[in-house]
mmCIF file of C-alpha atoms in Angstrom:
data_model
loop_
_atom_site.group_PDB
_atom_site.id
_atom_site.type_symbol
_atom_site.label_atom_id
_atom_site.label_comp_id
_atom_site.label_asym_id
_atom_site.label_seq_id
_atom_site.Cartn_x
_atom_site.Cartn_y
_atom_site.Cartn_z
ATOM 1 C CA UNK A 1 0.000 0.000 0.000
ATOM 2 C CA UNK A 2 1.059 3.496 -0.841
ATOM 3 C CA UNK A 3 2.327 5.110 2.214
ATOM 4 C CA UNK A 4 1.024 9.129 2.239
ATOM 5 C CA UNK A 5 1.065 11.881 4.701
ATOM 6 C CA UNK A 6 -0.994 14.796 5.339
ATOM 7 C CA UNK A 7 1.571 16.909 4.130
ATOM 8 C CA UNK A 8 1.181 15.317 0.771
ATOM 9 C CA UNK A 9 -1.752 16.332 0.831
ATOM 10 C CA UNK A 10 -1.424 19.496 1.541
ATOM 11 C CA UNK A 11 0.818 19.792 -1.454
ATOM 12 C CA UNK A 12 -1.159 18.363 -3.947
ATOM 13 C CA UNK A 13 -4.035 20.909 -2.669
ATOM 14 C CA UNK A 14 -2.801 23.908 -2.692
ATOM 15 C CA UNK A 15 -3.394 24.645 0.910
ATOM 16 C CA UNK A 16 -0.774 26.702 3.012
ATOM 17 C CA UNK A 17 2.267 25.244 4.491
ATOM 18 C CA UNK A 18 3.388 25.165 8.246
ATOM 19 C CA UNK A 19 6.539 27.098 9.053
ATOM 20 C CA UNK A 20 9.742 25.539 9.552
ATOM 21 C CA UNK A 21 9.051 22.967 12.533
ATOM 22 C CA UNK A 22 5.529 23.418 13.306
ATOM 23 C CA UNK A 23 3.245 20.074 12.834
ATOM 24 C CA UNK A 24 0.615 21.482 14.104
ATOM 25 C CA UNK A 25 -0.969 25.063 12.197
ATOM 26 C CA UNK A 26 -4.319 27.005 11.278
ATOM 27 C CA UNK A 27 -5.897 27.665 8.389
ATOM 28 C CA UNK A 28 -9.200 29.167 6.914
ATOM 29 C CA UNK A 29 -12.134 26.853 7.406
ATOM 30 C CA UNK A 30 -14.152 26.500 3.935
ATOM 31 C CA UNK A 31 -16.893 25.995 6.088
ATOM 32 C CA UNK A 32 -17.040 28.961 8.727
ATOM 33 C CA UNK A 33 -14.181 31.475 8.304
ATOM 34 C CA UNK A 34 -14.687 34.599 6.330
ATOM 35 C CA UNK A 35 -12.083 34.435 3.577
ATOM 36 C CA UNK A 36 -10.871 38.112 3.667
ATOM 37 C CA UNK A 37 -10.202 37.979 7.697
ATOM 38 C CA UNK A 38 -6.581 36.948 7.887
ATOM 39 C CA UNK A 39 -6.868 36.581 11.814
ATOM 40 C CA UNK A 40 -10.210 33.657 10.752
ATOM 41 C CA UNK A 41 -8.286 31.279 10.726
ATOM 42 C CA UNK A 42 -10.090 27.740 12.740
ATOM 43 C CA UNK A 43 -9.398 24.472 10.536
ATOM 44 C CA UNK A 44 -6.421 22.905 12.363
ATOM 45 C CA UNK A 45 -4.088 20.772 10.512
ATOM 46 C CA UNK A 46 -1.869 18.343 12.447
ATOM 47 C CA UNK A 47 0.973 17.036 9.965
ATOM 48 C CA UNK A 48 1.864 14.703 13.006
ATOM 49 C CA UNK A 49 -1.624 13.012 13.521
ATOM 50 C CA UNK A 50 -2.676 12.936 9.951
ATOM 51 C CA UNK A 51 -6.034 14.535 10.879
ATOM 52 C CA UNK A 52 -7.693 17.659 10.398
ATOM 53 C CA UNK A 53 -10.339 19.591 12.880
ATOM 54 C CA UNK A 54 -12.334 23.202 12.952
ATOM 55 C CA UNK A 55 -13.700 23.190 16.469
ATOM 56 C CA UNK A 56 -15.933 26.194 15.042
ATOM 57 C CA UNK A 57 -18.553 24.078 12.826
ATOM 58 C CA UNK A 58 -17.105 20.418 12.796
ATOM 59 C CA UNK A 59 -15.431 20.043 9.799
ATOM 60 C CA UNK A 60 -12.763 17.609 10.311
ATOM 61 C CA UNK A 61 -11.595 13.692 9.573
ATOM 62 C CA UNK A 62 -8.191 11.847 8.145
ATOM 63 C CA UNK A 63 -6.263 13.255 5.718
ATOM 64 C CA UNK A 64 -8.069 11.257 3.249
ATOM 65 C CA UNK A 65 -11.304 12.599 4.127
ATOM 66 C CA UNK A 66 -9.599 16.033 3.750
ATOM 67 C CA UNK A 67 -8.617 15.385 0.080
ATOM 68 C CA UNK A 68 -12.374 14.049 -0.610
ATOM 69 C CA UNK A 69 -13.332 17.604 0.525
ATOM 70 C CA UNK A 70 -10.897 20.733 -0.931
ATOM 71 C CA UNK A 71 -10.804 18.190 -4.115
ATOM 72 C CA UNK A 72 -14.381 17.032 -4.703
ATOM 73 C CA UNK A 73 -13.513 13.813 -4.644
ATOM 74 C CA UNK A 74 -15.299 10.416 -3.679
ATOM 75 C CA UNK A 75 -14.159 9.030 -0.769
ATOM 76 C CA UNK A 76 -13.707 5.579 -1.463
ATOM 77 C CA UNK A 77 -12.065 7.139 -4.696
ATOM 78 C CA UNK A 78 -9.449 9.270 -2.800
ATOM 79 C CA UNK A 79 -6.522 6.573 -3.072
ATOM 80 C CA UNK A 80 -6.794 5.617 -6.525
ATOM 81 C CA UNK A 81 -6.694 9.383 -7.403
ATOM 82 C CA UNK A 82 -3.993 10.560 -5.174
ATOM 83 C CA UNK A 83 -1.928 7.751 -6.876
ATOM 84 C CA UNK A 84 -2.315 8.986 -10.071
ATOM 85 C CA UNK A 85 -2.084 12.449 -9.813
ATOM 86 C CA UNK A 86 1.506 11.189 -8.034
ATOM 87 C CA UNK A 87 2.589 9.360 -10.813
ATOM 88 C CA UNK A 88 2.008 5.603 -9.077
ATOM 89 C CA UNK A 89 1.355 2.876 -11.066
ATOM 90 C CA UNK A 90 -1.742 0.895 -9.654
ATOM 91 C CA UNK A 91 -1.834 -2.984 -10.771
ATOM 92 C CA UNK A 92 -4.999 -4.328 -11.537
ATOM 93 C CA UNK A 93 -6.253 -4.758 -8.223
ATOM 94 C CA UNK A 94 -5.938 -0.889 -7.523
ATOM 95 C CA UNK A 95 -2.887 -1.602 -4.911
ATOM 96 C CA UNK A 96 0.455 0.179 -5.867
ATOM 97 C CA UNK A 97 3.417 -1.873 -7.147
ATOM 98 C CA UNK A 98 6.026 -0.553 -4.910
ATOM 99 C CA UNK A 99 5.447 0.837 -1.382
ATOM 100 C CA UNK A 100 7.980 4.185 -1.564
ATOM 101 C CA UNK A 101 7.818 6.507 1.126
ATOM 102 C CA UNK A 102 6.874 9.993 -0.623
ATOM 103 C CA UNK A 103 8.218 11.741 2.343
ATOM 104 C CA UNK A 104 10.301 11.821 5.550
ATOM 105 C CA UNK A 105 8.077 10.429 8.348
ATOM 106 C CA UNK A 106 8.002 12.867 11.309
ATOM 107 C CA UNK A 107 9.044 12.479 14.586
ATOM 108 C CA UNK A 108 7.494 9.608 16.909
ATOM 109 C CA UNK A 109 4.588 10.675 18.899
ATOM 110 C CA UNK A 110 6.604 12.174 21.999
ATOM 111 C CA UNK A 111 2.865 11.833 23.633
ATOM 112 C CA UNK A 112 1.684 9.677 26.318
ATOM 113 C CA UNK A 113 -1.452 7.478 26.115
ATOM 114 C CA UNK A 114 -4.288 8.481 28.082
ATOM 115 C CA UNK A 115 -4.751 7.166 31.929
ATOM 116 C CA UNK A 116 -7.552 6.081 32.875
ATOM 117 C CA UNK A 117 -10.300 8.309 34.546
ATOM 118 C CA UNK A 118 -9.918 6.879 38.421
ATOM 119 C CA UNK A 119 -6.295 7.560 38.136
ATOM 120 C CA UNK A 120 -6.635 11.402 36.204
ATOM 121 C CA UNK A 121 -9.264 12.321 39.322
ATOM 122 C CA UNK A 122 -6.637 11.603 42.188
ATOM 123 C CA UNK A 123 -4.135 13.574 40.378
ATOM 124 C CA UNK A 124 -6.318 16.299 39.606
ATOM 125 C CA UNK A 125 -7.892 16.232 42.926
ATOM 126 C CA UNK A 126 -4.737 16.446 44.530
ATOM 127 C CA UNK A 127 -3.273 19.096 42.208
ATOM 128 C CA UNK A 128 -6.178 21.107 42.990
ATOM 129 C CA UNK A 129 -6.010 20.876 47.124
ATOM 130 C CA UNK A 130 -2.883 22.698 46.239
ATOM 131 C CA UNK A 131 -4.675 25.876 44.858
ATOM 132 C CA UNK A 132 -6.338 28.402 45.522
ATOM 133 C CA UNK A 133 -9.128 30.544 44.580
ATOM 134 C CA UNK A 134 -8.675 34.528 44.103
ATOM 135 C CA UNK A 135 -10.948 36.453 45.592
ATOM 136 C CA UNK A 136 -11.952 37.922 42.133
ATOM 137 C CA UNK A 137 -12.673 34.942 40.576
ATOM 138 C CA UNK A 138 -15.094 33.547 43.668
ATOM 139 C CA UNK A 139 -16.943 36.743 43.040
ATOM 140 C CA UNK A 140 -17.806 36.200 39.616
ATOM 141 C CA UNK A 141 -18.901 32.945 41.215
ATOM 142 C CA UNK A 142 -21.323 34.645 43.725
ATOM 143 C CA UNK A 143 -22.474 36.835 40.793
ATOM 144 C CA UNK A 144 -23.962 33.430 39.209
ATOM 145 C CA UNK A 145 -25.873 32.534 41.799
ATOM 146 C CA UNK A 146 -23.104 30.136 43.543
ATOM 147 C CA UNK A 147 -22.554 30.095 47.238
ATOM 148 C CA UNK A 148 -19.275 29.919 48.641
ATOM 149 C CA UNK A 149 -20.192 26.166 49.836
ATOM 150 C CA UNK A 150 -21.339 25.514 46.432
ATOM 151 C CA UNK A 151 -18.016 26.867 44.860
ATOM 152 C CA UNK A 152 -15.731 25.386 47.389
ATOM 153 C CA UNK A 153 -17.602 21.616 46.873
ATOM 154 C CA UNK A 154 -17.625 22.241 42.814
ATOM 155 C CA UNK A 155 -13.598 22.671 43.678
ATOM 156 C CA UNK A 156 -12.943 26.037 41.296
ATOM 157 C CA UNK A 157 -9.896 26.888 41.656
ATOM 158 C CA UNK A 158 -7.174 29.687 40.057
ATOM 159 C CA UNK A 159 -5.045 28.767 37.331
ATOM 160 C CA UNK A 160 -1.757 28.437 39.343
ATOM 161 C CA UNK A 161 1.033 31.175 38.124
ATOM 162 C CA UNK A 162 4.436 29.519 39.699
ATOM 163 C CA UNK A 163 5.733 26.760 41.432
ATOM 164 C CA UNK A 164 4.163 24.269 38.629
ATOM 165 C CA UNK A 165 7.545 22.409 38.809
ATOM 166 C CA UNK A 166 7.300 21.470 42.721
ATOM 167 C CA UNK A 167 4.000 20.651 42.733
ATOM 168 C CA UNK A 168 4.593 17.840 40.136
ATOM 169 C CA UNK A 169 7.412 16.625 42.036
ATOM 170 C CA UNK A 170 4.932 16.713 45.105
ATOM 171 C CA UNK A 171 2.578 14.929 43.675
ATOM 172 C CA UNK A 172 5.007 12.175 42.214
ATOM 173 C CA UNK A 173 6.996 11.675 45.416
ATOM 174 C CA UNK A 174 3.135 10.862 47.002
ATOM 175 C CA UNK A 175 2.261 8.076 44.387
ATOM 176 C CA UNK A 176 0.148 10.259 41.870
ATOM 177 C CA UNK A 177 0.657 9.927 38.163
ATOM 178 C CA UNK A 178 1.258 12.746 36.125
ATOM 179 C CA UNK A 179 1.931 10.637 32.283
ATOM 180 C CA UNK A 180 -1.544 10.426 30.887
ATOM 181 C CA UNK A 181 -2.462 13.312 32.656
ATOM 182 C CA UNK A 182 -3.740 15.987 30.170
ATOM 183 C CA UNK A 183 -1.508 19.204 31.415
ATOM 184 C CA UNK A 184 1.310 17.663 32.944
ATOM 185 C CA UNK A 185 4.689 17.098 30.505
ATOM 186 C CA UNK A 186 8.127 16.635 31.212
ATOM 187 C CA UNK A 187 10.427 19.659 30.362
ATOM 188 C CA UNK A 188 13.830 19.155 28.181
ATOM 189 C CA UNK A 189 15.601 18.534 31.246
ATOM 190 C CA UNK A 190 13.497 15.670 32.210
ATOM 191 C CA UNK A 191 11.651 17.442 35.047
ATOM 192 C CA UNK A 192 7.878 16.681 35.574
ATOM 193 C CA UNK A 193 5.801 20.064 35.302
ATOM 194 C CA UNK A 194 2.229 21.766 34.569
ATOM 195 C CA UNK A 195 1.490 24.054 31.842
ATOM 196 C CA UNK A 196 1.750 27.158 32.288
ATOM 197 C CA UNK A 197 -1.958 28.642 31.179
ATOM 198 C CA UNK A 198 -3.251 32.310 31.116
ATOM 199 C CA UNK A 199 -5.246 33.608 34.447
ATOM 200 C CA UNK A 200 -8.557 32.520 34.619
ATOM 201 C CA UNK A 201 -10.666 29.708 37.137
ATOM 202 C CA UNK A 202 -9.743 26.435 36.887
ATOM 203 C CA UNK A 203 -13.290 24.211 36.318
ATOM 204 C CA UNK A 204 -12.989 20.338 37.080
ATOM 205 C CA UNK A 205 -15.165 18.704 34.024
ATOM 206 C CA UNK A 206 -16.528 15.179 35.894
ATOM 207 C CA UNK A 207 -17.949 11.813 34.446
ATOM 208 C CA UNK A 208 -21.354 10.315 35.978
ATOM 209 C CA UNK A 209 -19.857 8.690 38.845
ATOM 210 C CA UNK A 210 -18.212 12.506 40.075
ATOM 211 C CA UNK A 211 -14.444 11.724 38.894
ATOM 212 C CA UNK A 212 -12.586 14.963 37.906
ATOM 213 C CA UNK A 213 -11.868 13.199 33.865
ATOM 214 C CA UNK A 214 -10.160 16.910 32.604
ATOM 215 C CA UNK A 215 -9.902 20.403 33.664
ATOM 216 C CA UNK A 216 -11.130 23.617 31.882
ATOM 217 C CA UNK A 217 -10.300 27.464 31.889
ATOM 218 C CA UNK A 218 -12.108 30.339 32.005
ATOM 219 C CA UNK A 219 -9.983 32.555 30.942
ATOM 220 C CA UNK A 220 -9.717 36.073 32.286
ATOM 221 C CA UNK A 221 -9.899 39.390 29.904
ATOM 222 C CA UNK A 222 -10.763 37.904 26.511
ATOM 223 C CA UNK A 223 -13.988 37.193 24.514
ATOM 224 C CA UNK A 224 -12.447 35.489 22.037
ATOM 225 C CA UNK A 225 -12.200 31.363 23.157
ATOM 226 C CA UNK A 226 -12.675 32.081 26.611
ATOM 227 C CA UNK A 227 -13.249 28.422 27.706
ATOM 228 C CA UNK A 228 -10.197 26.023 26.780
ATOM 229 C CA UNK A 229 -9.059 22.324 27.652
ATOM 230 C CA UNK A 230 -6.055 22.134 30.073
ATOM 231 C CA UNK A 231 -4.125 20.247 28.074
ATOM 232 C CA UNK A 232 -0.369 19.413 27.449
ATOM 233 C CA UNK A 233 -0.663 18.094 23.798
ATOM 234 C CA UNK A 234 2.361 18.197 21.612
ATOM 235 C CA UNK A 235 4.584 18.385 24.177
ATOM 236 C CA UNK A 236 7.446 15.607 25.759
ATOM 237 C CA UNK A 237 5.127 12.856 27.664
ATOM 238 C CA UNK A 238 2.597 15.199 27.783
ATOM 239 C CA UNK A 239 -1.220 14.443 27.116
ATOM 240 C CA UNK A 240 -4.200 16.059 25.145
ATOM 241 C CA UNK A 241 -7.524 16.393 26.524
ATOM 242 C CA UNK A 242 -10.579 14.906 25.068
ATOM 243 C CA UNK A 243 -13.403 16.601 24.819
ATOM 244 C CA UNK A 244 -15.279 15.404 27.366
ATOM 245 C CA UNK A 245 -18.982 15.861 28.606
ATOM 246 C CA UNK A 246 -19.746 16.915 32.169
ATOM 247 C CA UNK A 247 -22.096 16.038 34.704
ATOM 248 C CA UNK A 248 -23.709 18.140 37.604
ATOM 249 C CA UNK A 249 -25.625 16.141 39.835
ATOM 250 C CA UNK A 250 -27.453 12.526 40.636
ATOM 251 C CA UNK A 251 -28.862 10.552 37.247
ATOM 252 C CA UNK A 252 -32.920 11.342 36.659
ATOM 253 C CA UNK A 253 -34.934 10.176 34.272
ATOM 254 C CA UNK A 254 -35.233 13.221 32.521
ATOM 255 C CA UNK A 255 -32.144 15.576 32.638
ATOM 256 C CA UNK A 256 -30.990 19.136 31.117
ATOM 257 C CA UNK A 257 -28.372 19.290 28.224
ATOM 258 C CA UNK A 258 -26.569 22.455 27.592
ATOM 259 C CA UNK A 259 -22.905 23.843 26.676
ATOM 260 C CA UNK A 260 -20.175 24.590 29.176
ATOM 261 C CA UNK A 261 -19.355 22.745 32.776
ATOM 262 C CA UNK A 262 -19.639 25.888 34.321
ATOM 263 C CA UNK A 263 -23.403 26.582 33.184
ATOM 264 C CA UNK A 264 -24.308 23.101 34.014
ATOM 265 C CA UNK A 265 -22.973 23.493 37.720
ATOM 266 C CA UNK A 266 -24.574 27.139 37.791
ATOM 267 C CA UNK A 267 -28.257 25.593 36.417
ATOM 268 C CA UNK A 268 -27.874 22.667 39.018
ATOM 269 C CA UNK A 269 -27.061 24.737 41.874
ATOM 270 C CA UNK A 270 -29.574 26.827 41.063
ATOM 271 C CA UNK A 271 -32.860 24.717 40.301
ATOM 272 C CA UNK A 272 -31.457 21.046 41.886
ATOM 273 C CA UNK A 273 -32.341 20.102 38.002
ATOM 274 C CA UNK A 274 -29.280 17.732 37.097
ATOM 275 C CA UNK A 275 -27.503 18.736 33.734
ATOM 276 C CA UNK A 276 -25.089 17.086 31.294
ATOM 277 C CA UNK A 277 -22.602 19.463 29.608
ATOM 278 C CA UNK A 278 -20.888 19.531 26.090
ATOM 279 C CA UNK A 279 -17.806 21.465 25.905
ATOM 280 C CA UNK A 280 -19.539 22.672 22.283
ATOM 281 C CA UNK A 281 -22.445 21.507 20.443
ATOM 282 C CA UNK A 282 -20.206 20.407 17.505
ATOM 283 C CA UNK A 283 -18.454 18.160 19.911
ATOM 284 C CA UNK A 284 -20.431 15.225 20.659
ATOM 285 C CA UNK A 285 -17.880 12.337 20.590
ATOM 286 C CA UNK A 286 -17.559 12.024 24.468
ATOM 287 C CA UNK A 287 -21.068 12.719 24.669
ATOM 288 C CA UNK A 288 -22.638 9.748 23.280
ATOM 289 C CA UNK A 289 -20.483 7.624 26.301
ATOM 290 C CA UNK A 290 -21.592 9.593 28.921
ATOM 291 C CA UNK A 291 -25.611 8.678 27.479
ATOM 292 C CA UNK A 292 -25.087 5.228 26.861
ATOM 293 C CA UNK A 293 -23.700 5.095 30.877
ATOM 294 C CA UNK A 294 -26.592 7.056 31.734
ATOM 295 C CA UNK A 295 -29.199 5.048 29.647
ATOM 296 C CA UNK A 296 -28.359 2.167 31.286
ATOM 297 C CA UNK A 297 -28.801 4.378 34.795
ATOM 298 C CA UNK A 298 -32.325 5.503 33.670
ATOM 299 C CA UNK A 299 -31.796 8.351 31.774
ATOM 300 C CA UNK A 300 -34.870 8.593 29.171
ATOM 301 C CA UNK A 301 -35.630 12.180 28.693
ATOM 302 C CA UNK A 302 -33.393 14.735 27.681
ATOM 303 C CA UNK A 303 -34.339 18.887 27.780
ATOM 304 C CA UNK A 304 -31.770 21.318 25.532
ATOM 305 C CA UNK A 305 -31.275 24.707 26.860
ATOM 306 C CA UNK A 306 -28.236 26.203 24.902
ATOM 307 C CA UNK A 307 -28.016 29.756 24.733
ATOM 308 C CA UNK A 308 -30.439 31.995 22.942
ATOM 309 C CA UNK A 309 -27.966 32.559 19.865
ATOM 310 C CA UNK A 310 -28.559 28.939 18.408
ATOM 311 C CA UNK A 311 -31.869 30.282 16.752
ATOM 312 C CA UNK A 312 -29.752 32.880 14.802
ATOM 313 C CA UNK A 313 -26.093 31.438 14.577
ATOM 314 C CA UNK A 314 -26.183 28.866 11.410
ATOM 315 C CA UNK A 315 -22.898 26.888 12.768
ATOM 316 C CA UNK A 316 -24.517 26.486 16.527
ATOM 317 C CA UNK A 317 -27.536 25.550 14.283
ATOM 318 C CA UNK A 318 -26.301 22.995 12.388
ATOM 319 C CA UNK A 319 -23.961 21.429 15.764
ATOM 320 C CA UNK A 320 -27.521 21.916 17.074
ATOM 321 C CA UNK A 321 -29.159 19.391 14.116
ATOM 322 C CA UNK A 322 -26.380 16.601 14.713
ATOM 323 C CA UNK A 323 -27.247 16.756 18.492
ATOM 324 C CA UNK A 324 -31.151 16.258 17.874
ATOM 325 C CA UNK A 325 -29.848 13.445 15.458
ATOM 326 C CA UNK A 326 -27.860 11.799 17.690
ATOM 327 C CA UNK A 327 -30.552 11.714 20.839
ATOM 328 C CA UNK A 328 -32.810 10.586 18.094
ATOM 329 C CA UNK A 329 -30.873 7.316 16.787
ATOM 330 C CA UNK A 330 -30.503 6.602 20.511
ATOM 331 C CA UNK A 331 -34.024 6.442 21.362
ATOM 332 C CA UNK A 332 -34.150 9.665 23.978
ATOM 333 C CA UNK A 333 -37.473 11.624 24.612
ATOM 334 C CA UNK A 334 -36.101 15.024 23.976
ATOM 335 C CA UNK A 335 -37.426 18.704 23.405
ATOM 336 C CA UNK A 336 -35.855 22.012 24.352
ATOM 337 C CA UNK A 337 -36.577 24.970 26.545
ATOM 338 C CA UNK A 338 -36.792 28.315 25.102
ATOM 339 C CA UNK A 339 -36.690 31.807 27.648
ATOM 340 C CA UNK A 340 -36.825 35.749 27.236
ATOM 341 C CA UNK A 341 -33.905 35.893 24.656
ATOM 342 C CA UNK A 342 -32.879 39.364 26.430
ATOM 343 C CA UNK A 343 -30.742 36.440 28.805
ATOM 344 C CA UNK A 344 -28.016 34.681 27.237
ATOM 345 C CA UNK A 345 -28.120 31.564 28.669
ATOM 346 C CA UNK A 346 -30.541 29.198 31.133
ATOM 347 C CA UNK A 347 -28.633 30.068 33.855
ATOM 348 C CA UNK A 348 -28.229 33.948 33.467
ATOM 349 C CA UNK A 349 -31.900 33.818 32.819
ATOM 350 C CA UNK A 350 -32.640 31.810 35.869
ATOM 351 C CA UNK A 351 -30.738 33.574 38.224
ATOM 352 C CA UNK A 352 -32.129 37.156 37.129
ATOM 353 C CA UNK A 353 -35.680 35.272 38.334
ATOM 354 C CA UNK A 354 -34.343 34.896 41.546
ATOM 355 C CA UNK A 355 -32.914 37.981 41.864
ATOM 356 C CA UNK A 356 -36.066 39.831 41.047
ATOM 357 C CA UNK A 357 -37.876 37.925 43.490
ATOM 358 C CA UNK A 358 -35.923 38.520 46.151
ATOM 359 C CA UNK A 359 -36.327 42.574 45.632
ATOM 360 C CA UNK A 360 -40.149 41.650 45.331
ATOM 361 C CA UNK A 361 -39.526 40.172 48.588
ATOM 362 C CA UNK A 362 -37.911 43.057 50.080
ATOM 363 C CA UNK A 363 -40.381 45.968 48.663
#
């Protein structure tokens, strides 16, 4: 078999190169980004991985499924024609005569594998009994209807800003592993540390059972991608974070789905509903494992409540579509709540209810 590369492919397309040394680059999405923005730039490319991904509307696959796109090709057709247009000879059964590298391979994957979810919660859990929380951060906490109790039990926390270094040597010298770990990595000197992210609160993103399975950011002073993955991707023993869907509270039978851990834990504190959480609505990998768990928990009806902006916004839309699909082909009751669109989200909307009773109260 023909051995290619995504760099081949990104050749034989036309598409822009990485600089010298990078594996791992942004381009314009044919999908979402607005061709005469030069900062629009979401399809990710990763020359390492062979894969492609916009987190913005979806778009994404093996580099195969990347050629079928930009060239309009069949898929099933993508081999046949990349051999060609190389100058391969094919023998009758379609196979290639001779399997030539067309290019250097890259470097091996300097990653570590994933550990499993029991083992990422103790380290996490002990990383975080570590931190602390600033006292600006808890009050944008109170300001969402959280209590101190609440926020202290949820375990927010600030995105640490030195001393990463020690605390991973802390944490190995007690028995907690740091490979597999999404945010941990191992400097050029060999040292275990933690990555070094922008300010912001520190959110633990949990599984059914409660386990911390990754951690996100809200990050402080930008609109722009203000919740990211803590992750330590691309980087010596390091780990990437996968998407995964959160949980706030007990399993129901019928149950709340919306976007962001943070909303979910806001909603739940505030109306003892229990809600899943996507990190986006065009990321439902992880989600359809946390519903088959729950399905087999008694899950059976599922409410939407994303924020107000779906009706209008034709990429949350469409995210939006593959979600009702998916609850659809797994056999889940589901509808969605709808509120006074002057509120972003469930949870601001809530929340402002609450408040205004309480000055009814008062008056």
């Amino acid at each position: 078999m023909e051995i290619f590369t995504m760099i081949d492919i990104v050749g034989i397309l036309g598409l822009p190169y990485p600089k010298h040394n990078e594996f791992s680059y942004n381009i314009h999405c044919p999908c979402c980004d607005d061709p005469k923005d030069p900062r629009s730039k979401h399809l990710n490319i990763n020359l390492r991985k062979n894969v492609f991904c916009c987190p913005k509307c979806g778009l994404g696959g093996g580099m195969f499924d990347m050629y079928a796109y930009f060239a309009n090709v069949p898929r099933k057709d993508v081999y046949k024609d990349l051999c060609w247009k190389m100058g391969r000879n094919l023998d009758k059964n379609g196979e290639s005569r001779k399997a030539i590298p067309i290019t250097p391979p890259f470097p091996e994957e300097v990653e570590s594998p994933l550990m499993d979810v029991e083992s990422r919660h103790a380290t996490y859990t002990a990383l975080l009994s570590r931190l602390s929380l600033a006292q600006d951060h808890r009050e944008n906490l109170r300001n969402r209807g959280l209590t101190d109790a609440e926020i202290d039990r949820l375990g927010y926390k600030t995105t640490p800003v030195a001393g990463m270094s020690m605390m991973a040597k802390q944490l190995r010298s007690e028995g907690y592993y740091l490979a597999g770990v999404p945010g941990f990595f191992r400097k050029e000197s060999g040292e275990w540390t933690f990555v070094h992210e922008a300010r912001g609160i520190l959110i633990p993103v949990r599984d059914q059972k409660g386990l911390i399975q990754g951690l996100q950011i809200r990050r402080d002073n930008t609109e722009k991608r203000k919740f990211r993955w803590v992750s330590s991707t691309d980087r010596k023993d390091g780990c990437k974070a996968e998407g995964w869907a959160h949980l706030a509270g007990s399993v129901s039978a019928q149950m709340i789905l919306t976007e962001g851990p943070m909303k979910a834990d806001v909603i739940h504190e505030l109306t003892g509903i229990s809600v899943i959480a996507v990190p986006g609505v065009n990321t439902l990998t992880q989600l359809k494992t946390m519903l088959e768990a729950l399905r087999e928990e008694g899950l059976v009806s599922i409410r939407t409540a994303f924020d107000m902006d779906f009706t209008t916004n034709y990429h949350v839309q469409n995210g939006f579509r593959n979600l009702l699909s998916l609850l659809d082909s797994m056999d889940f009751k589901f509808g969605s709540y709808v509120w006074d669109p002057r509120y972003k989200g469930l949870d601001d909307f809530v929340w402002e209810g609450m408040m205004n009773k309480n000055r009814g109260a008062g008056d």
